Tab-separated table of C-alpha atoms and ligand atoms in Angstrom:
chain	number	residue	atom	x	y	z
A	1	UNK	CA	-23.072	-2.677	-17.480
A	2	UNK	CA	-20.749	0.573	-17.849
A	3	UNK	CA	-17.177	0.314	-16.675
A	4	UNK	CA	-14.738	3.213	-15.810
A	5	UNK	CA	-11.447	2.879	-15.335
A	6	UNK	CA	-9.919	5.141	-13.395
A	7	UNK	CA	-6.174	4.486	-13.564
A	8	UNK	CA	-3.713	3.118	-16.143
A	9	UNK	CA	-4.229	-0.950	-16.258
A	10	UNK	CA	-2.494	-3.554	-18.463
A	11	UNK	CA	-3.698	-3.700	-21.623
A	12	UNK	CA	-4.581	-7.235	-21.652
A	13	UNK	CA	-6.841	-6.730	-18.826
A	14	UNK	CA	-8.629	-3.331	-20.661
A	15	UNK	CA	-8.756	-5.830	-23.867
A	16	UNK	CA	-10.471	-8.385	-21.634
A	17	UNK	CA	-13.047	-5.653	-19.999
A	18	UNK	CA	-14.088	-4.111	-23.781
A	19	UNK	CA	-14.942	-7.454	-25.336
A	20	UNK	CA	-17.968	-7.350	-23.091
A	21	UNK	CA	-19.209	-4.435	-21.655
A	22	UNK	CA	-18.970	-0.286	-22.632
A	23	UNK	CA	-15.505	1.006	-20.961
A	24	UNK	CA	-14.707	4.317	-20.391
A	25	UNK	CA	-11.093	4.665	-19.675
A	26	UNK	CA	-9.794	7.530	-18.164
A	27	UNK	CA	-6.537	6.869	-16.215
A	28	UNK	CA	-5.364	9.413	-13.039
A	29	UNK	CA	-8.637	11.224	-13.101
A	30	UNK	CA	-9.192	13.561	-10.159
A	31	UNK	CA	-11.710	12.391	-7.363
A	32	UNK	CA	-13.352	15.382	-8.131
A	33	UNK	CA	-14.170	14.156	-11.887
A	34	UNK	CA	-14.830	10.979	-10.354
A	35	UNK	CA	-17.576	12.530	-7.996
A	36	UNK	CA	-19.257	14.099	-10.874
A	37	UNK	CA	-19.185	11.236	-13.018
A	38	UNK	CA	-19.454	8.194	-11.119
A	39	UNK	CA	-23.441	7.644	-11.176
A	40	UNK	CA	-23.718	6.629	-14.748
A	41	UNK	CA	-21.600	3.839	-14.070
A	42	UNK	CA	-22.203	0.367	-12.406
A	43	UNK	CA	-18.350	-0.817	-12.445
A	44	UNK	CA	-15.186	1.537	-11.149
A	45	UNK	CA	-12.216	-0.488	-11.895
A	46	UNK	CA	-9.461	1.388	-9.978
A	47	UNK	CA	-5.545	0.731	-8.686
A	48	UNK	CA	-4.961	1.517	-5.239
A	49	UNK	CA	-3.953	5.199	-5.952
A	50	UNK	CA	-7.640	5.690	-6.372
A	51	UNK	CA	-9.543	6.671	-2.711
A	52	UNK	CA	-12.932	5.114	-3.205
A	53	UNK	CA	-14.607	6.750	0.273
A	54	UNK	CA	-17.878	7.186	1.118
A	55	UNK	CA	-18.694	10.217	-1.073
A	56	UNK	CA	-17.070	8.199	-4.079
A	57	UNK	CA	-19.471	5.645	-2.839
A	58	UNK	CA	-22.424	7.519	-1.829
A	59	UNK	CA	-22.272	9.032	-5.191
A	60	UNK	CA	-21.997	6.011	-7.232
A	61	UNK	CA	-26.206	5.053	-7.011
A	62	UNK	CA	-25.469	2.415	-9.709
A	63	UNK	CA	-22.226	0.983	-8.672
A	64	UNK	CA	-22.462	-2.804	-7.935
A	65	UNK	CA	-18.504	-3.530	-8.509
A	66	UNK	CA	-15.551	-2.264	-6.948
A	67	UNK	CA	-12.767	-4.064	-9.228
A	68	UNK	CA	-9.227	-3.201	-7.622
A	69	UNK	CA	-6.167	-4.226	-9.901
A	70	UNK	CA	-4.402	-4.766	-6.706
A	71	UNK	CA	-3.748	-6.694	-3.546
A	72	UNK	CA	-4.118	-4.406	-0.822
A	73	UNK	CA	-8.119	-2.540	0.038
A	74	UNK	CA	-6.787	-0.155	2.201
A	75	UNK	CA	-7.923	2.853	-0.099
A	76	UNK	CA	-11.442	1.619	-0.412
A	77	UNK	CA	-14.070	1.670	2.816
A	78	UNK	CA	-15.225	-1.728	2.348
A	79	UNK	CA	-17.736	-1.044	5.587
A	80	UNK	CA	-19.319	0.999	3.222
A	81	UNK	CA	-19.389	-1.284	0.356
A	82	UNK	CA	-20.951	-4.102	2.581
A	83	UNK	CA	-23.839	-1.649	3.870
A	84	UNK	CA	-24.786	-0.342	-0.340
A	85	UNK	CA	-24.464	-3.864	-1.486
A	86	UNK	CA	-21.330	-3.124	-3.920
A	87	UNK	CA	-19.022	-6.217	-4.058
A	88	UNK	CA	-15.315	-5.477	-3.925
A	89	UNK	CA	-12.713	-8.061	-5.946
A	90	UNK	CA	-8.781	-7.880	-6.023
A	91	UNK	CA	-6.079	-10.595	-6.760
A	92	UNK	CA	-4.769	-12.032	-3.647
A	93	UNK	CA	-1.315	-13.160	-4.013
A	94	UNK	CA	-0.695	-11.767	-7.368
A	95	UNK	CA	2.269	-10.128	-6.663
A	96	UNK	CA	3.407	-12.966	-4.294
A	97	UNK	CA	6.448	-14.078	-6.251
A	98	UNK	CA	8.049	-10.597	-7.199
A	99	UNK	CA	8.265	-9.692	-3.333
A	100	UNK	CA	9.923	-13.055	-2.894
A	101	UNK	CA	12.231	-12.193	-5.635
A	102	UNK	CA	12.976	-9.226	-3.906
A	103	UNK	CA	13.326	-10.869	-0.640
A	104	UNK	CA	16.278	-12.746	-1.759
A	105	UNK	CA	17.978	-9.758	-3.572
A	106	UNK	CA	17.676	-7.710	-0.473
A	107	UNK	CA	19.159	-10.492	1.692
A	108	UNK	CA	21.912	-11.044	-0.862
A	109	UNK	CA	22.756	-7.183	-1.046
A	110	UNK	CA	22.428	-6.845	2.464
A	111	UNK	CA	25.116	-9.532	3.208
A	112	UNK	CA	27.643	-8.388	0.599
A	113	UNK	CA	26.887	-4.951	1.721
A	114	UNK	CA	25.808	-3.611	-2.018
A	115	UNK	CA	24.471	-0.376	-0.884
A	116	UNK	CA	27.826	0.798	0.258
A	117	UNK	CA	29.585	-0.858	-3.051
A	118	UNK	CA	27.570	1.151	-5.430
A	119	UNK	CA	28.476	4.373	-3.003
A	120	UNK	CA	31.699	3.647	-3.151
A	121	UNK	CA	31.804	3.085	-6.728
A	122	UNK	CA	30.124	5.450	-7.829
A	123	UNK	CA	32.503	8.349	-6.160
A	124	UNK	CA	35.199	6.458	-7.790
A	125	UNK	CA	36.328	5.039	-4.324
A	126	UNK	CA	37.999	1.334	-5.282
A	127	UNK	CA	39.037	0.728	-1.389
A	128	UNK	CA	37.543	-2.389	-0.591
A	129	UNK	CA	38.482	-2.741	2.975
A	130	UNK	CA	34.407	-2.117	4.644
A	131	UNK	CA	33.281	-4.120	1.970
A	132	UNK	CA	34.199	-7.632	3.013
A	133	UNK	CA	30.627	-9.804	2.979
A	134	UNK	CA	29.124	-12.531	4.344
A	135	UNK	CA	28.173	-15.530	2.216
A	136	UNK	CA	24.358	-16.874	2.560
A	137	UNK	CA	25.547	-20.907	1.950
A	138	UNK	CA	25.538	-22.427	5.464
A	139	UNK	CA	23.411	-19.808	7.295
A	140	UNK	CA	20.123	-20.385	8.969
A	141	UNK	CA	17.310	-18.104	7.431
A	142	UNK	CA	14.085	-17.338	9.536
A	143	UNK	CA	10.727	-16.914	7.624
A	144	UNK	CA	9.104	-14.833	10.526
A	145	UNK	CA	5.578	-15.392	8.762
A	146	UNK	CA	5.210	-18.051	6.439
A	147	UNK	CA	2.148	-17.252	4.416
A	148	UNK	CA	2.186	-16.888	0.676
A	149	UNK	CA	5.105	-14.942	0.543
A	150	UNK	CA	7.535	-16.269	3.407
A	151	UNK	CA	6.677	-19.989	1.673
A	152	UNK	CA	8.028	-18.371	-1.767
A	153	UNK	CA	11.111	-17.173	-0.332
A	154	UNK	CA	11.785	-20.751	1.054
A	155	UNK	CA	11.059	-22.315	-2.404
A	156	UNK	CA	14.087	-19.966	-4.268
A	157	UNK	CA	16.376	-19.926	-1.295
A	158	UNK	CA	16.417	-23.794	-1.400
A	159	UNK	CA	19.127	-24.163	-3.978
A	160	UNK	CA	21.675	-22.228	-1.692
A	161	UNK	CA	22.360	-24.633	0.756
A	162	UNK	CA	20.990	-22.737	3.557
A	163	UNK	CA	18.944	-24.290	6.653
A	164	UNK	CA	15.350	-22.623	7.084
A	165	UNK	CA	13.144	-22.420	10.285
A	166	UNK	CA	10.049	-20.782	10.278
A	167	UNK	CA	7.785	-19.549	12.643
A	168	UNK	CA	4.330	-18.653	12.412
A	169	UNK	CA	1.106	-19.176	14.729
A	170	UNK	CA	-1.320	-19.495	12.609
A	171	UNK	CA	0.215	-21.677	9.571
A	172	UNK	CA	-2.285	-23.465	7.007
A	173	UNK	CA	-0.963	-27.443	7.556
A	174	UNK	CA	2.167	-28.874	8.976
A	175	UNK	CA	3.033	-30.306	5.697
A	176	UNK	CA	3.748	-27.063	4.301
A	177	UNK	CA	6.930	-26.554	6.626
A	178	UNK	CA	8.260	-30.218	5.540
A	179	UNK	CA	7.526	-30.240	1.685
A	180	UNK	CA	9.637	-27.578	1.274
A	181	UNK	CA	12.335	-29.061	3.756
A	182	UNK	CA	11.673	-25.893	6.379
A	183	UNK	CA	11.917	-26.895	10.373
A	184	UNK	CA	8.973	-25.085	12.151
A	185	UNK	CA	10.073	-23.450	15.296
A	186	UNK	CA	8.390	-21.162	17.969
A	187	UNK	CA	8.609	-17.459	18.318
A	188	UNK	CA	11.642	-17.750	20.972
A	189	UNK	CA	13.475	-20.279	18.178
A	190	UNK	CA	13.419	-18.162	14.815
A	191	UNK	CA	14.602	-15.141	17.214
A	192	UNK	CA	17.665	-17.320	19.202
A	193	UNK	CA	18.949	-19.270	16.163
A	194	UNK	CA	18.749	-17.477	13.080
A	195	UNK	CA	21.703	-16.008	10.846
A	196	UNK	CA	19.149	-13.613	8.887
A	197	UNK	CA	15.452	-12.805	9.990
A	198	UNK	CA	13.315	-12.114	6.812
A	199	UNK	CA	9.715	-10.544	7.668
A	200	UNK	CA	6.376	-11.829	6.241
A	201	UNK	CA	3.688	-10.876	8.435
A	202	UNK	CA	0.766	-8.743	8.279
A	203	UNK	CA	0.652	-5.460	9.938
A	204	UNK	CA	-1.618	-5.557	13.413
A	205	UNK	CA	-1.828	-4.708	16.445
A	206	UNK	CA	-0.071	-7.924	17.890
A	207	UNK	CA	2.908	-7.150	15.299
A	208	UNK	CA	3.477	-3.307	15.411
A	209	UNK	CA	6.494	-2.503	16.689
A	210	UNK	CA	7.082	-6.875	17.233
A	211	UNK	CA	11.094	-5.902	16.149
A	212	UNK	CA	11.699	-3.766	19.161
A	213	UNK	CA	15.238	-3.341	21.450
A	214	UNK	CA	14.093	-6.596	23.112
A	215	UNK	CA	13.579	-8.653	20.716
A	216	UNK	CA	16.439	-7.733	18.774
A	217	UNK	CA	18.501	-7.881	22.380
A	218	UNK	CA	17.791	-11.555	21.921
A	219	UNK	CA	19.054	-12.334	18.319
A	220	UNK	CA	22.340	-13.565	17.423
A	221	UNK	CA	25.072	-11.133	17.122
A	222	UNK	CA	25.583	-9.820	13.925
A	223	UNK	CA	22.409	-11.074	12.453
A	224	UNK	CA	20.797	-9.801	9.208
A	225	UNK	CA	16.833	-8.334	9.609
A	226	UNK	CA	14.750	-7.899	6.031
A	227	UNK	CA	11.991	-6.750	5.954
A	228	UNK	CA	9.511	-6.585	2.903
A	229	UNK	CA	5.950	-7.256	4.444
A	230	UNK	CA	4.855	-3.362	6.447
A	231	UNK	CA	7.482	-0.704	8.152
A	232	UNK	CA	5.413	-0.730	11.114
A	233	UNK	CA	6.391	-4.063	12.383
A	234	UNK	CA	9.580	-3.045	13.107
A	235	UNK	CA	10.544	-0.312	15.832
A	236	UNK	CA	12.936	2.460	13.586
A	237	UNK	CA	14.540	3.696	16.514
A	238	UNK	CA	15.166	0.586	18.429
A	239	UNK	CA	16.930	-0.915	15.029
A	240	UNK	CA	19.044	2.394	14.431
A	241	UNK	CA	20.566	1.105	18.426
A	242	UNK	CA	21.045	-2.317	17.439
A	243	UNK	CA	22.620	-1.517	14.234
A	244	UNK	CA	25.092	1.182	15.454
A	245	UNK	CA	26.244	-1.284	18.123
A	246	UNK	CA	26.866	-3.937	15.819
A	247	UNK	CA	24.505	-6.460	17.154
A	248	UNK	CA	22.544	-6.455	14.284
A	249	UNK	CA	25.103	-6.415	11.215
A	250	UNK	CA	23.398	-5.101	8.328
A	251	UNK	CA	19.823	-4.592	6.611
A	252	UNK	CA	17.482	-5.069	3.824
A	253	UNK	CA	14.181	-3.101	3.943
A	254	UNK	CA	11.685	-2.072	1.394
A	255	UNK	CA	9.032	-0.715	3.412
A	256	UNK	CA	9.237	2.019	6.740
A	257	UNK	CA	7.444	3.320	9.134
A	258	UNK	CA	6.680	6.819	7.365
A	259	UNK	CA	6.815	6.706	3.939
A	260	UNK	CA	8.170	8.394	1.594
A	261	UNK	CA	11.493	8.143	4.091
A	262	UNK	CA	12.413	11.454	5.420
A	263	UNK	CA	15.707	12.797	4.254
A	264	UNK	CA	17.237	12.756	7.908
A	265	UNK	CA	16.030	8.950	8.441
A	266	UNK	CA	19.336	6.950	9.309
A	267	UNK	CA	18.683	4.323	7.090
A	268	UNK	CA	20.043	6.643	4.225
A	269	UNK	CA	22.862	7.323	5.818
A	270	UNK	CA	24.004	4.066	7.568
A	271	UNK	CA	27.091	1.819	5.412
A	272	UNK	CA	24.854	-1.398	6.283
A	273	UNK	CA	21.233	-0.393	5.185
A	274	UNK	CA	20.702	-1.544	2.067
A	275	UNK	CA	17.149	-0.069	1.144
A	276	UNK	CA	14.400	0.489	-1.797
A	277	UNK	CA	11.634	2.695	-1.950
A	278	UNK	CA	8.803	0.132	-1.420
A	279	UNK	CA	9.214	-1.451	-4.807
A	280	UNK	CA	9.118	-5.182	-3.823
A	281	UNK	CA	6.170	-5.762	-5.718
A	282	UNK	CA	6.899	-3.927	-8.826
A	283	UNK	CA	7.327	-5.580	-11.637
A	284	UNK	CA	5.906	-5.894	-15.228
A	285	UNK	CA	4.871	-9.219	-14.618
A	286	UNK	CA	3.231	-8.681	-11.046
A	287	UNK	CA	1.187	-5.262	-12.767
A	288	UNK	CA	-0.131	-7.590	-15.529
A	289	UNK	CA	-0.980	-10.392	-13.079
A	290	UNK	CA	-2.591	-8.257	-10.865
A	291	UNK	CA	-5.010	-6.557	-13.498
A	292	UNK	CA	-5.588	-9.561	-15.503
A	293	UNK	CA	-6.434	-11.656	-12.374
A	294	UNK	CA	-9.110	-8.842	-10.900
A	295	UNK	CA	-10.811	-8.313	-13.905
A	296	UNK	CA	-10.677	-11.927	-14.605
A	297	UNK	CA	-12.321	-12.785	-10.898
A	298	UNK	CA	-14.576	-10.100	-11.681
A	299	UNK	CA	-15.879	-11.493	-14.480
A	300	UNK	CA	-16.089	-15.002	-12.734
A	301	UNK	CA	-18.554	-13.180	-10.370
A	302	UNK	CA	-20.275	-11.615	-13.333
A	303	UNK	CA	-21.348	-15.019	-14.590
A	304	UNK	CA	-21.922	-17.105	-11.796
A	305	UNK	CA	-24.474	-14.015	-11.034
A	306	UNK	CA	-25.829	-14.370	-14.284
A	307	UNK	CA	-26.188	-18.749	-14.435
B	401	NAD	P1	-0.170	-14.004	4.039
B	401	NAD	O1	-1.433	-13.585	4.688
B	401	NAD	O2	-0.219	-15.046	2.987
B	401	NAD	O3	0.889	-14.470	5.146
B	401	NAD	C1	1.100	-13.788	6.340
B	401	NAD	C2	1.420	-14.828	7.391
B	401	NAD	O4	1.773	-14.144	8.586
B	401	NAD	C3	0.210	-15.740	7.727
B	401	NAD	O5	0.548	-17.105	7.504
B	401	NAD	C4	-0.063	-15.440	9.185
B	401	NAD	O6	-0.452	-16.603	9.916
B	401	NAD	C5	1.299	-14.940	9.656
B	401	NAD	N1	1.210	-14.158	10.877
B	401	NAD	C6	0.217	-13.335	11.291
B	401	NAD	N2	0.519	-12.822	12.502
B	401	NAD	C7	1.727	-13.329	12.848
B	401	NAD	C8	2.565	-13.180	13.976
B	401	NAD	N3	2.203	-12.409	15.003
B	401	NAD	N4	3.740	-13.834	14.004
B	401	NAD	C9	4.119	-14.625	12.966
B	401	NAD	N5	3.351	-14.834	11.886
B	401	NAD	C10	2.180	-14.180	11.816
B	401	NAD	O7	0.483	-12.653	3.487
B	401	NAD	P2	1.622	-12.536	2.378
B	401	NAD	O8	0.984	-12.396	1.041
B	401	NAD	O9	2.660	-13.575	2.611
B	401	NAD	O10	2.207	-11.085	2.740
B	401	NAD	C11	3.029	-10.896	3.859
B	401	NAD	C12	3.270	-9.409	4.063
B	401	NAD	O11	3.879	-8.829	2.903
B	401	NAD	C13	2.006	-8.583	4.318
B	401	NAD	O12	2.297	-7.656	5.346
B	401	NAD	C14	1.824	-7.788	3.072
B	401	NAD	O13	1.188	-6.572	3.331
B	401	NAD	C15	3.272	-7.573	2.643
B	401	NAD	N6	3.423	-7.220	1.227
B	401	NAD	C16	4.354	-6.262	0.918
B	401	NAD	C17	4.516	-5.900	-0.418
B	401	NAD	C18	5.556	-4.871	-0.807
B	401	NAD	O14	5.372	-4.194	-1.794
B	401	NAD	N7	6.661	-4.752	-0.086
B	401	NAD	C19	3.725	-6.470	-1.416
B	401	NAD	C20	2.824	-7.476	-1.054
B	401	NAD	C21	2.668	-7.841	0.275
């Protein structure tokens, strides 16, 4: 089979491809290129930066694998794929435990209000007075979704002597909520009781816009909302309100409604939003897993195809 790689992938993972099959590898190549060249090949391994539409697809006669070094298929039309026969593989969860990390870092800047600090400090401003925190010992953390990641987050918060209540509708087993010591609670619990919200939960139509003036009407005061899972689950305007009036005290977000974040978005200018530019999941260790675990379920398929 012929292989083309169309964006840059760990080298373990290219090493892996080139023991067994002819790989061309031609990183950031333009979807016109792509067009042109993809019928000689049977394989496109891509990252999500690659659109793989239906002219990629139509194009590609001989394509039988989609191999995406990522989590997400959003850039691929997998209706497609299904009708030509192609199989599409990714690496679910591969990136699972650096979004946790980051989780925890954007709860911990959030409640010693780090944004602001490194503001402050870096104008040469030493006057300390807005930048009195909150400590996270004691406080009850919500895992609104507890999937893969939510579940993570509980597992490295558990050292801080925090209490954690999570609520989700559709959770795996029960047992997951008491192995790792977390009290499930219903949607009207997490919102009423917790200290700091952290959001895990996929973006659909039942959770678009789910963080809204009401809900947020119904929190604790001066509770602490991350967010790391999609920007539309949370209402931007209705959190600007609740954050300029105090009810909501500060917060951690690495992922908006519109991205990139326009320059006038409040959440650049606000003392207590403490914000990243979608970067939960990068890290050197999430970019390796992620290529070496498609390629390696890829080749999984390869051979059970061939046995
Ligand atoms: P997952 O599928 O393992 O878990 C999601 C959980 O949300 C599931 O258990 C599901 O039952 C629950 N859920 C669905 N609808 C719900 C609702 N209405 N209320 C409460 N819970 C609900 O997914 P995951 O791997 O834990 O990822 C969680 C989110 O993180 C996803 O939105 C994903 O896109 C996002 N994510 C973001 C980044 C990043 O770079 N910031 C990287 C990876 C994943």
């Amino acid at each position: 089979m012929r292989v083309l790689v169309t964006w840059e992938i760990h080298q373990e993972s290219l090493d892996i491809l080139k023991k067994r099959f002819k790989v061309d590898y031609k990183p950031g190549i333009s979807k016109k290129e792509l067009v042109s060249i993809v019928k000689s090949y049977d394989v496109l391994v891509i990252r999500t930066y690659t659109p793989v539409d239906k002219i990629v697809l139509d194009a590609g006669k001989r394509l039988k694998y989609i191999v995406s070094c990522s989590v997400g298929l959003d850039n691929i039309d997998i209706d497609e794929c299904d009708k030509k026969g192609i199989s599409v593989i990714n690496a679910p969860g591969s990136n699972a435990n650096a979004v946790a990390e980051h989780t925890v870092l954007l709860m911990l800047s959030s409640l010693r209000n780090i944004s602001l600090a490194t503001k402050k400090i870096n104008k040469g401003d030493w006057n300390k007075k807005e930048l009195i925190g909150k400590e996270i010992q004691k406080k009850i953390i919500g895992l609104f979704g507890f999937g893969k990641i939510g579940r993570l987050v509980a597992e490295k918060l558990s050292g801080f002597g925090v209490k954690l209540i999570a609520y989700d509708p559709y959770p795996p087993q029960i047992d997951v909520f008491k192995g790792l010591n977390v009290e499930k609670v219903d949607k009207e619990g997490i919102i009423s009781k917790s200290d700091i919200i952290s959001v895990h939960v996929p973006l659909t139509k039942e959770t678009r816009y789910m963080f809204n003036s009401e809900m947020f009407s119904k929190m604790k005061k001066g509770v602490i909302i991350i967010n790391t899972s999609r920007g539309g689950v949370i209402n931007e305007k209705d959190l600007e309100k609740s954050l300029v009036s105090g009810k909501i005290y500060s917060i951690g977000l690495d992922v908006f409604e519109n991205e990139p974040l326009q320059k006038e978005s409040f959440l650049l200018k606000n003392k207590k939003s403490n914000i990243t530019p979608h970067i939960a999941a990068l890290t050197q260790e999430s970019f390796r897993n992620m290529c070496v675990m498609s390629v390696n379920n890829f080749l999984e398929r390869v051979d059970i195809k061939l046995s």
